[in-house]
XYZ file of C-alpha atoms in Angstrom:
673
model
C -176.486 217.781 2.695
C -173.652 216.756 4.648
C -172.909 212.875 4.379
C -173.632 212.098 8.084
C -177.202 213.636 7.735
C -177.734 211.273 4.526
C -176.952 208.335 6.781
C -178.979 209.822 9.630
C -181.964 209.908 7.541
C -181.507 206.255 6.791
C -181.440 205.675 10.623
C -184.378 207.120 11.257
C -186.415 205.848 8.598
C -185.662 202.413 9.162
C -187.124 203.149 13.204
C -188.757 206.595 13.204
C -190.472 207.113 16.616
C -187.630 204.850 18.650
C -187.341 207.103 21.932
C -183.246 207.055 21.494
C -180.715 205.821 18.869
C -177.552 204.074 19.669
C -174.261 204.886 17.286
C -172.042 202.269 18.221
C -167.661 202.067 17.965
C -165.793 199.104 19.314
C -161.793 198.900 19.502
C -159.935 195.722 20.399
C -157.061 197.370 23.044
C -154.333 194.955 21.009
C -151.901 197.732 21.407
C -151.175 201.466 21.111
C -154.278 202.613 19.482
C -153.836 204.219 15.926
C -155.596 207.174 14.574
C -156.849 204.708 12.004
C -159.117 203.275 14.713
C -160.343 206.998 15.355
C -162.645 206.892 12.239
C -164.626 204.632 13.845
C -165.303 206.619 16.614
C -165.283 209.809 14.542
C -168.115 208.271 11.931
C -170.457 207.347 14.802
C -170.239 210.547 16.727
C -170.839 212.886 13.676
C -173.805 210.592 12.867
C -174.803 211.126 16.628
C -175.050 215.173 16.014
C -176.699 214.719 12.925
C -179.491 212.807 14.686
C -179.257 215.442 17.175
C -179.621 218.274 14.750
C -182.953 216.588 13.708
C -184.229 216.477 16.544
C -183.644 213.459 17.974
C -182.143 211.585 21.374
C -178.857 209.776 20.233
C -175.724 208.191 22.245
C -172.935 207.349 21.254
C -171.610 203.724 22.507
C -167.841 202.221 22.574
C -167.158 198.848 23.212
C -163.349 197.852 24.914
C -163.252 194.216 23.515
C -160.799 193.752 25.802
C -162.354 190.163 25.801
C -160.941 189.305 22.374
C -157.476 186.917 22.532
C -154.492 188.094 22.424
C -152.748 187.369 19.403
C -149.688 189.246 18.715
C -146.812 190.840 20.835
C -146.506 194.621 19.563
C -143.223 195.954 18.943
C -143.349 198.885 21.714
C -144.057 195.512 24.331
C -141.522 193.083 22.667
C -138.933 196.255 23.340
C -139.535 195.560 27.467
C -139.831 191.838 27.027
C -136.500 190.932 26.348
C -137.294 187.706 27.509
C -140.268 187.513 25.386
C -142.144 186.601 28.219
C -145.591 187.646 26.477
C -145.219 185.244 24.033
C -146.453 182.649 26.377
C -149.677 185.253 26.875
C -151.070 184.569 23.275
C -154.658 183.049 23.899
C -155.350 184.735 26.778
C -158.063 187.504 26.949
C -156.324 190.710 26.666
C -158.168 191.641 30.351
C -155.726 188.526 31.643
C -152.353 189.806 30.476
C -150.626 191.428 32.958
C -149.621 195.652 32.145
C -146.342 195.211 30.657
C -145.376 198.228 31.436
C -144.201 199.800 34.890
C -147.463 201.673 35.338
C -149.863 201.978 37.774
C -152.565 200.763 35.043
C -153.616 196.730 36.532
C -153.051 194.873 33.217
C -152.506 194.723 29.539
C -156.275 196.264 28.443
C -156.236 198.867 31.274
C -153.212 200.174 30.114
C -153.859 200.578 26.791
C -157.159 201.836 27.007
C -156.115 204.434 29.161
C -153.807 205.694 27.042
C -156.204 205.671 24.430
C -158.865 207.745 26.204
C -156.659 210.384 27.637
C -156.419 211.188 24.350
C -160.068 211.216 23.859
C -160.831 213.613 26.550
C -158.733 215.984 24.753
C -161.228 216.128 21.850
C -164.011 217.023 23.997
C -165.780 214.099 23.017
C -168.541 211.815 25.338
C -168.999 208.327 25.047
C -171.223 205.416 26.964
C -167.847 202.731 27.485
C -168.637 198.874 27.316
C -166.423 196.734 29.011
C -166.679 193.512 27.429
C -164.977 191.553 29.635
C -166.759 192.894 32.315
C -170.139 191.903 30.230
C -169.246 188.385 29.448
C -168.699 187.394 33.076
C -171.064 188.997 34.945
C -173.314 186.766 32.749
C -175.083 189.436 30.946
C -174.772 187.545 28.038
C -175.797 184.379 29.391
C -178.822 183.720 27.316
C -177.875 184.843 24.140
C -174.956 182.445 24.251
C -177.246 179.252 25.281
C -178.999 181.019 22.341
C -176.300 180.703 19.626
C -175.305 176.936 21.314
C -179.014 175.543 20.472
C -178.924 176.892 16.631
C -175.281 176.038 16.332
C -176.735 174.251 13.303
C -178.423 177.053 11.754
C -175.449 179.330 12.338
C -173.082 177.016 10.815
C -175.170 176.493 7.510
C -174.964 180.892 7.687
C -171.467 180.604 7.790
C -170.866 178.020 5.306
C -173.036 180.137 2.773
C -170.718 182.493 2.646
C -167.795 180.045 2.581
C -166.036 179.081 -1.132
C -165.198 176.061 -0.009
C -167.294 173.260 0.472
C -167.588 172.071 4.138
C -165.932 168.634 5.405
C -167.967 165.459 6.623
C -168.749 165.747 10.320
C -168.163 169.255 10.458
C -171.337 170.596 11.185
C -171.787 168.279 13.673
C -168.240 169.506 15.539
C -169.440 173.060 15.506
C -169.739 175.132 18.192
C -170.175 179.347 18.544
C -168.549 179.708 21.629
C -164.870 179.258 22.807
C -164.238 178.541 26.474
C -161.028 179.768 28.161
C -159.589 176.907 30.068
C -159.408 177.799 34.007
C -156.457 175.648 34.210
C -154.086 177.611 31.492
C -156.494 180.800 30.789
C -156.103 180.303 27.369
C -158.907 180.075 24.551
C -157.175 177.042 23.694
C -159.776 174.619 24.037
C -162.186 172.338 22.408
C -165.772 171.151 23.064
C -166.667 167.537 22.573
C -170.344 167.041 23.266
C -172.702 169.253 24.823
C -176.367 167.716 26.832
C -179.811 167.955 25.151
C -180.814 171.686 26.552
C -177.251 173.072 25.258
C -176.158 174.081 28.809
C -173.448 171.567 29.835
C -170.621 171.224 27.765
C -167.224 168.776 28.429
C -164.593 170.216 26.818
C -160.575 169.600 26.769
C -157.947 171.601 26.344
C -154.352 172.045 24.322
C -152.926 171.739 28.034
C -153.888 168.460 29.183
C -156.781 170.096 31.341
C -160.437 168.127 30.771
C -163.614 169.679 32.512
C -167.390 169.710 32.467
C -168.486 173.732 31.567
C -172.190 175.215 32.510
C -173.285 177.819 30.987
C -176.087 179.060 32.850
C -173.439 179.687 35.692
C -170.079 179.359 34.458
C -169.378 182.680 32.003
C -165.775 182.347 31.212
C -166.019 181.698 27.420
C -166.538 183.966 24.331
C -169.013 183.927 21.324
C -166.977 183.881 18.159
C -166.829 187.434 16.488
C -169.322 187.650 13.556
C -171.954 186.211 16.421
C -170.586 188.190 18.813
C -171.195 191.321 16.872
C -174.699 190.206 15.589
C -175.785 189.516 19.636
C -174.247 192.856 20.923
C -176.056 194.613 18.337
C -179.424 193.361 19.275
C -178.162 193.552 23.196
C -177.618 197.548 22.933
C -180.165 198.213 20.207
C -177.770 199.840 18.184
C -178.981 201.655 15.164
C -175.299 202.351 13.090
C -171.969 201.269 13.278
C -169.321 202.186 11.172
C -166.779 199.387 10.467
C -163.352 199.170 7.956
C -163.874 198.582 4.547
C -162.490 195.061 5.075
C -166.215 194.311 7.009
C -167.515 195.754 4.459
C -166.644 193.656 1.388
C -169.287 191.686 -0.173
C -169.835 188.235 1.808
C -167.450 190.244 4.879
C -167.721 190.458 8.484
C -171.028 192.627 8.155
C -173.113 190.676 5.586
C -172.539 187.571 7.515
C -173.119 189.201 11.167
C -176.378 190.415 9.389
C -178.059 187.131 8.074
C -177.255 186.085 12.268
C -178.625 189.064 13.773
C -181.420 188.511 12.090
C -181.989 184.620 12.085
C -180.685 183.709 15.070
C -181.159 186.843 17.385
C -185.009 188.159 15.210
C -183.303 191.705 15.056
C -182.721 194.483 11.995
C -178.682 194.922 12.124
C -177.601 198.983 12.252
C -177.293 200.833 8.860
C -173.732 200.068 8.442
C -171.100 201.977 6.295
C -167.329 201.170 5.656
C -165.053 203.576 5.772
C -161.258 203.412 4.438
C -158.463 203.533 6.231
C -155.952 206.531 6.716
C -152.780 207.576 5.338
C -149.852 208.957 6.384
C -148.322 211.503 3.290
C -145.961 209.180 1.737
C -146.882 205.928 2.627
C -149.940 203.749 1.945
C -151.147 200.628 3.112
C -153.324 200.367 6.880
C -151.658 200.754 9.882
C -152.231 198.648 12.700
C -151.714 198.407 16.290
C -149.485 195.878 16.487
C -147.177 196.972 14.546
C -144.137 199.463 14.975
C -146.548 202.130 13.213
C -148.069 203.374 16.460
C -149.479 206.482 14.994
C -151.611 207.510 18.127
C -154.149 210.391 18.768
C -151.803 211.400 21.132
C -148.927 211.170 18.620
C -151.249 213.204 16.569
C -152.007 216.315 19.061
C -148.792 217.224 19.156
C -148.859 218.349 15.341
C -152.661 219.317 15.178
C -155.239 220.561 16.889
C -157.903 218.482 17.995
C -160.118 220.619 15.872
C -158.563 220.047 12.967
C -158.086 216.441 13.470
C -161.645 216.475 13.536
C -162.510 218.498 10.669
C -160.053 216.199 8.725
C -162.336 213.405 9.280
C -165.620 215.416 9.088
C -165.030 216.734 5.792
C -164.059 213.468 3.640
C -166.530 211.061 3.228
C -165.999 208.084 5.195
C -165.611 206.045 1.907
C -162.514 208.246 0.992
C -159.289 208.145 2.288
C -157.041 211.020 3.380
C -153.853 211.945 4.899
C -152.041 213.131 7.899
C -149.013 215.042 6.646
C -145.567 214.788 8.027
C -144.219 217.057 5.450
C -145.106 220.407 4.518
C -148.765 219.641 3.283
C -149.444 219.962 7.024
C -148.800 223.773 6.747
C -151.363 223.898 3.554
C -154.213 221.823 6.142
C -153.576 224.614 8.883
C -154.402 227.127 6.159
C -157.569 225.589 4.666
C -158.651 224.776 8.165
C -158.030 228.747 9.173
C -159.694 229.708 5.719
C -162.952 227.714 6.234
C -162.939 228.359 10.482
C -162.804 232.418 9.758
C -165.421 231.754 6.626
C -167.814 230.181 9.475
C -167.151 232.649 12.264
C -168.198 235.426 9.774
C -171.141 233.822 8.430
C -169.899 233.249 4.910
C -169.541 229.339 4.876
C -172.161 227.118 3.035
C -174.393 225.069 4.543
C -171.680 222.167 4.258
C -168.958 223.430 5.032
C -170.616 224.917 8.063
C -172.052 221.567 9.317
C -168.229 220.075 8.653
C -166.663 222.819 10.851
C -169.550 222.324 13.635
C -168.666 218.893 14.022
C -164.856 220.019 14.458
C -165.324 222.405 17.139
C -166.128 220.571 20.417
C -165.196 223.225 22.430
C -167.312 225.780 20.678
C -165.666 228.237 18.574
C -162.122 229.181 20.128
C -159.484 228.813 17.232
C -157.161 231.633 16.933
C -156.050 231.440 13.285
C -152.861 232.699 13.784
C -150.874 231.317 10.498
C -149.014 228.315 11.170
C -146.375 228.775 8.134
C -145.633 231.977 9.780
C -144.966 230.537 13.194
C -142.949 228.103 11.598
C -140.725 230.296 9.543
C -140.358 233.240 12.153
C -140.243 231.100 15.066
C -136.952 229.245 14.146
C -134.895 232.247 12.652
C -135.945 233.417 16.552
C -135.679 230.009 18.312
C -139.348 230.131 19.373
C -138.579 232.455 21.643
C -141.845 234.209 22.882
C -141.626 237.641 23.476
C -139.410 237.919 20.015
C -142.386 236.217 18.371
C -144.905 238.846 19.762
C -142.227 241.347 18.917
C -141.982 240.125 15.328
C -145.970 240.223 14.630
C -146.375 243.475 16.298
C -143.728 244.546 13.902
C -145.873 242.866 10.536
C -149.048 244.433 12.162
C -150.409 241.146 13.427
C -150.069 241.589 17.188
C -150.881 238.324 18.044
C -150.248 237.626 21.934
C -149.147 234.147 23.456
C -152.332 233.823 24.463
C -153.456 233.737 20.757
C -150.767 231.218 19.427
C -149.881 229.071 22.337
C -151.982 226.109 21.131
C -149.924 226.028 17.473
C -146.459 227.252 19.093
C -145.206 224.315 20.542
C -146.798 222.027 17.314
C -144.994 224.247 14.911
C -141.152 223.512 17.123
C -142.634 219.976 16.884
C -143.542 219.401 13.343
C -139.899 221.757 12.412
C -137.532 219.381 14.971
C -138.657 216.138 14.512
C -140.323 216.222 10.926
C -139.310 218.704 8.712
C -135.743 219.542 10.298
C -134.259 220.630 6.831
C -137.247 223.561 6.609
C -136.045 225.310 9.623
C -134.690 228.595 8.843
C -131.570 229.354 10.995
C -129.351 232.654 9.857
C -125.551 231.874 8.544
C -122.614 232.539 10.995
C -120.472 233.886 8.253
C -120.604 236.127 5.330
C -121.522 233.489 1.873
C -118.521 234.284 0.076
C -118.758 231.927 -2.272
C -122.823 233.469 -3.569
C -121.211 236.504 -3.470
C -118.483 235.707 -5.565
C -120.610 233.704 -8.274
C -122.610 236.972 -8.680
C -121.938 239.176 -12.027
C -120.863 243.271 -10.903
C -124.462 243.637 -11.492
C -125.391 240.881 -8.600
C -122.897 242.510 -6.439
C -124.896 245.963 -7.057
C -127.786 244.672 -6.111
C -126.367 243.475 -2.503
C -124.552 246.246 -1.784
C -128.099 248.579 -2.432
C -129.975 246.462 -0.457
C -127.266 246.696 2.450
C -127.028 250.402 2.386
C -130.853 250.538 2.456
C -131.444 248.595 5.469
C -128.518 249.947 6.953
C -129.587 253.794 6.385
C -133.066 254.335 5.517
C -136.204 254.360 7.947
C -138.863 252.044 6.287
C -142.094 250.361 7.169
C -143.473 247.252 5.715
C -144.965 248.271 2.665
C -141.766 250.468 1.424
C -139.567 247.959 2.431
C -141.629 245.722 0.144
C -141.986 248.067 -2.819
C -137.456 248.521 -2.473
C -137.235 245.166 -2.941
C -138.899 244.806 -5.973
C -137.254 248.001 -6.895
C -133.906 247.226 -6.313
C -133.558 245.346 -9.407
C -135.140 247.824 -11.795
C -132.295 250.300 -10.755
C -129.823 247.928 -11.850
C -131.597 246.599 -14.910
C -134.627 249.055 -16.015
C -138.007 248.852 -15.210
C -138.738 247.885 -19.020
C -136.694 244.837 -19.276
C -138.731 241.940 -20.392
C -137.553 239.609 -17.902
C -137.501 241.865 -15.074
C -139.842 238.996 -12.929
C -136.762 236.863 -13.704
C -134.465 238.997 -12.399
C -136.174 240.025 -8.824
C -136.755 236.280 -8.495
C -132.427 235.656 -8.836
C -131.739 238.798 -6.528
C -134.105 237.136 -3.840
C -132.932 233.331 -4.403
C -129.302 235.480 -3.916
C -130.284 237.431 -0.581
C -131.657 234.113 0.774
C -128.648 231.740 -0.045
C -126.804 234.943 2.278
C -129.072 234.786 5.094
C -130.143 231.641 5.727
C -128.243 228.973 2.839
C -131.424 228.436 0.737
C -132.647 229.686 -2.647
C -136.159 230.025 -0.812
C -137.412 231.247 2.717
C -140.169 233.191 4.489
C -141.671 236.039 2.077
C -138.277 238.384 2.191
C -139.912 241.887 3.316
C -141.395 240.131 6.130
C -138.391 237.949 6.891
C -136.047 241.746 6.781
C -138.693 243.449 8.638
C -139.791 241.204 11.521
C -135.868 240.444 12.472
C -133.461 242.711 14.333
C -131.479 243.759 11.532
C -128.726 243.605 13.763
C -128.689 239.829 13.521
C -128.041 239.796 9.480
C -127.131 243.063 8.553
C -123.587 241.480 8.688
C -124.361 239.210 6.365
C -124.626 241.469 3.472
C -121.895 243.662 4.324
C -119.012 242.581 1.711
C -116.985 246.126 1.560
C -114.453 244.327 3.520
C -112.025 241.161 3.146
C -113.026 238.047 4.212
C -111.669 237.627 7.531
C -109.545 234.532 9.208
C -112.310 233.384 11.757
C -114.785 233.349 9.197
C -112.690 231.015 6.860
C -112.057 228.665 9.772
C -115.880 228.665 10.647
C -116.468 228.038 7.149
C -113.763 224.675 6.574
C -114.931 223.520 9.862
C -118.344 223.281 8.335
C -117.300 222.176 5.146
C -115.412 219.163 6.931
C -117.415 216.463 7.382
C -116.974 211.944 6.843
C -118.629 212.526 2.988
C -116.324 211.962 0.835
C -115.658 214.801 -1.342
C -116.956 213.581 -4.798
C -115.174 213.478 -7.843
C -115.607 216.087 -10.590
C -116.416 214.360 -13.530
C -114.683 215.260 -16.569
C -116.639 215.832 -19.978
C -115.453 215.809 -23.581
C -116.431 217.551 -26.777
C -120.091 218.202 -27.728
C -121.820 215.785 -29.917
C -122.146 216.458 -33.585
C -125.755 218.053 -33.906
C -127.813 215.598 -35.263
C -130.184 216.169 -38.084
C -134.043 216.585 -37.208
C -135.082 213.336 -39.222
C -138.689 212.781 -37.252
C -142.050 213.153 -39.210
C -143.187 216.415 -38.812
C -146.221 216.283 -36.245
C -149.439 218.574 -35.909
C -150.194 221.013 -33.047
C -152.826 218.084 -32.167
C -150.444 215.709 -31.301
C -148.162 217.774 -29.054
C -151.347 218.598 -27.155
C -151.470 214.561 -26.600
C -148.591 214.798 -24.085
C -149.888 216.300 -20.608
C -146.454 217.989 -19.188
C -146.258 219.281 -15.506
C -144.314 221.118 -13.439
C -143.668 218.890 -10.686
C -141.761 219.386 -7.149
C -138.744 216.783 -5.896
C -139.799 215.510 -2.291
C -138.064 212.938 -2.303
C -135.121 211.038 -4.105
C -134.045 207.909 -3.082
C -131.484 204.845 -4.302
C -132.694 202.012 -5.327
C -131.808 198.694 -4.257
C -129.192 196.845 -6.834
C -129.791 199.594 -9.458
C -126.824 200.939 -10.521
C -128.123 203.939 -12.397
C -131.604 204.964 -11.272
C -132.847 206.631 -8.823
C -136.444 206.733 -7.193
C -138.153 210.128 -7.495
C -141.179 210.928 -5.288
C -143.152 214.005 -6.503
C -145.640 216.401 -5.649
C -147.511 217.262 -9.136
C -150.057 219.768 -7.695
C -152.549 217.457 -7.021
C -150.871 214.175 -5.628
C -148.059 212.538 -5.143
C -146.322 210.405 -7.814
C -143.208 208.302 -8.144
C -141.169 207.699 -11.059
C -137.541 206.224 -11.998
C -134.767 208.145 -13.564
C -131.161 207.511 -14.398
C -129.466 209.715 -12.968
C -127.564 207.941 -10.586
C -123.792 209.561 -11.214
C -125.349 212.967 -12.428
C -126.694 214.008 -9.265
C -126.700 213.319 -5.468
C -129.854 213.433 -3.778
C -129.781 216.440 -2.105
C -128.949 218.067 -5.605
C -132.800 217.060 -6.840
C -134.852 217.574 -3.670
C -136.578 220.795 -3.546
C -136.212 221.164 -7.115
C -138.924 221.728 -9.688
C -138.730 219.812 -13.188
C -141.375 218.729 -16.177
C -142.509 215.752 -16.452
C -144.508 213.854 -19.293
C -147.360 212.797 -16.847
C -150.150 210.527 -18.830
C -147.012 208.452 -19.889
C -148.027 204.693 -19.587
C -146.883 203.640 -16.238
C -143.879 201.341 -16.488
C -142.235 199.014 -14.066
C -138.390 199.803 -13.889
C -135.641 197.974 -11.365
C -138.782 197.072 -9.313
C -140.632 200.468 -9.202
C -143.380 201.391 -11.023
C -142.594 204.472 -13.115
C -145.585 207.111 -13.236
C -143.899 209.376 -16.006
C -140.497 210.763 -17.491
C -139.004 213.644 -16.378
C -137.554 215.927 -19.063
C -133.657 216.310 -19.457
C -130.666 217.018 -22.034
C -128.095 214.604 -23.048
C -124.751 215.220 -24.427
C -121.227 214.319 -24.530
C -120.256 217.938 -23.203
C -122.557 218.195 -19.914
C -123.616 214.545 -19.450
C -127.417 214.457 -18.624
C -128.904 217.054 -17.742
C -132.309 217.590 -16.240
C -134.407 220.790 -16.932
C -135.264 222.884 -14.067
C -138.299 225.257 -13.884
C -138.034 228.367 -12.154
C -139.400 228.078 -8.451
C -142.086 231.007 -8.944
C -143.948 228.291 -11.036
C -146.415 226.406 -9.173
C -146.703 222.210 -9.069
C -149.208 221.431 -11.627
C -148.939 223.962 -14.242
C -149.079 222.623 -17.447
C -145.929 222.826 -20.232
C -147.707 224.400 -23.760
C-alpha cells in the first residue's frame, strides 16, 4: 500500500461521512518559491488522489500567506536594489511591498506567486487558491479574531505550556494574539496598549510614533499570530489533512501548539498531519530557503527533469524520508529508473505500489517516450545536438526514435550537459593523439591498426562491429589469456583516448557505429607522421595560464621492512570492510598543508574522506578514478573535516605516495576480499 493510502485511511476514519475532504498546503511568497516547498503541495496532492481512489470527494486547498510580514530581502531582490530601498519595507505585509522587478505584476507577492503558479501549470496540478491578504482585509476572519482576543488568556496559557522558560510578571496581561498594521507606516510594529471589555476596540501605538484606535468589527488591517492563525484557518476551511516541514512536526513544535489552540479556542479537531523531510541537492545538505541565494525553483528543475519525473520522485519517497535532486550524473540513473518503472507500468508488470507511485506522477496521462537520457547526452554531444543527425544515429543503431519522441528530453539533456556537467561532454579530438599512441607497445599499436583497417575497409552491422572490438585483442594476444578482459579494457581505453581524450565514454560499438566514420577515422590513422598543423594545434591547446607542474624527484627504494606484525585470522581480516569507491570531487582544504577533501560514491551514498595527497596528485588526476577505501573505519575529524574512511595507498622513497587505483570496470560498492 502506498503511503498516501495509509494517510487517507486515517483521514476517513476520523470523519467517515464527510461530503468533501480538504487537503491543504500553503506557502509564504517570501521570494522565489524553492522546490523544497513543493513537497508541501505534492504530499497534500497524493493524499487527495488517494481519497479519490477510495471513492471520496476531495479538494486541494492552497493558501498564499501573502499577509505575512516581509522579514528579509532575498539575494535576487538585493541584486536589483543597489540603494537598499527594500530594507525599508521590512515589517510590511508581502502584499504591500512593491514589485522589485520591471514586470507587469502589481506587487511583491503577486510577482513571486505568479512565478510559481506558471511552473505549477506545467505539472497539470489544479488547486483551490486562497489569498490571505484578501481573506483578512475582506473581514472574513472578523469573528474569529475577536474570539482569539476574548480568549487571549487561554491562548497565552497554551503557548506558555510549550515554553521551557517561565513567564515574566505581567506578561500574560499584556499578551495580545493579533498584530495591527499601522495606517501611517504600514508596518506591524505596533503594540496594543488597552482593549475594551468586549474585546472589539483597542488602543495601540506604533514604533513610528503613530497612535490610534482600532475597531475589530470594521477595521480589518490586522493579522493573528502564526500559530493562532494556522489553527483558525483549519477550522474556517474545514481542513482534514495538511503536511508541514519537520521543524513544524517536532514535539512541542508549531503543529502540537496549534492543535491544542484549534480544539480549545475554536472547538475544531486539528487535521491529520504528517511532517516531511527537506529536499536536498546531490552533494550538498541543509534546508533550502527562498530568501537565500539558493533559489532552486520548480522552473529551474523543469530544465533538467520532465514534470512527471519530479512528481514521481516525490511520490515514491515517504514524506519522512529525504531524497536528492541531482545535478551530477546521478540524474541519468534517476531517468533510467523512471523509464524502467514506467515501462513496467505500461506493460502491466508493475506491482501495486509501483503502479500507484506512477499513477500519482502521470498528471497528463501516459505520454512518456522513454528515449534513454544517457544516449541523448552521450551521442547528442558528439553531433552538437543536431536533431536530424540524432535521428540518423538512432536509426543506425536500430532505435528509430524521431524528434517527436525525444523533444521533451533533448533540451534537458543539453542543459544538463552544458550547465551542470560540461566535463561529461564527448567531443572528438581535432588531431591524432600521438602521446597516447607513442605510449603503447607494439601490440597496442597493432590493435589500433587492426581497428582502423576494419572500420575503413569492411562492411559491418552493429553486432559485427561489437564482436570485432572484442576480437581484436584476441587476435593479438590469443583467446586463452587469463587476463583477456583486462587487455580488452585497456584497448577500449586507448580508443577512447584517441577519439575523445577520455578513458571512457559512450558504449564504444554504438559510438563507432552511430557517428559518421569520416569524422573519426583520421584520428585512428597513424600510418603517416605528425603534421606541422597538428603540432601547432596541440601546442596551442597545451599552452595556458597554469604553471607547469614541477617534476618530482624520487630517491632510492626504501629497504624492505621485515613483517613484524603478529599473524591475524581470516575473521580478523574480514572485520575490515574495504569497498571500491569512485572519486567525485577532490578539493583543497583551507589552511591544510597536505590534505585533500575527497567526495566519493561508495555504491550507496556519498562519503567524504581526508587524505594527505597534496603534492602527490593534482585534483584532476583523482576525479573520476576508482579507489579502495576502508569503509568501516571509525570517523575522525582531520583539518576541520570529518573523514569517513581511509584510502589504500603505497608509500616508498622511490615513488612517493601512490594511490591504489581499481580498474574502471569494477562497479562502485564492490567489496575487496
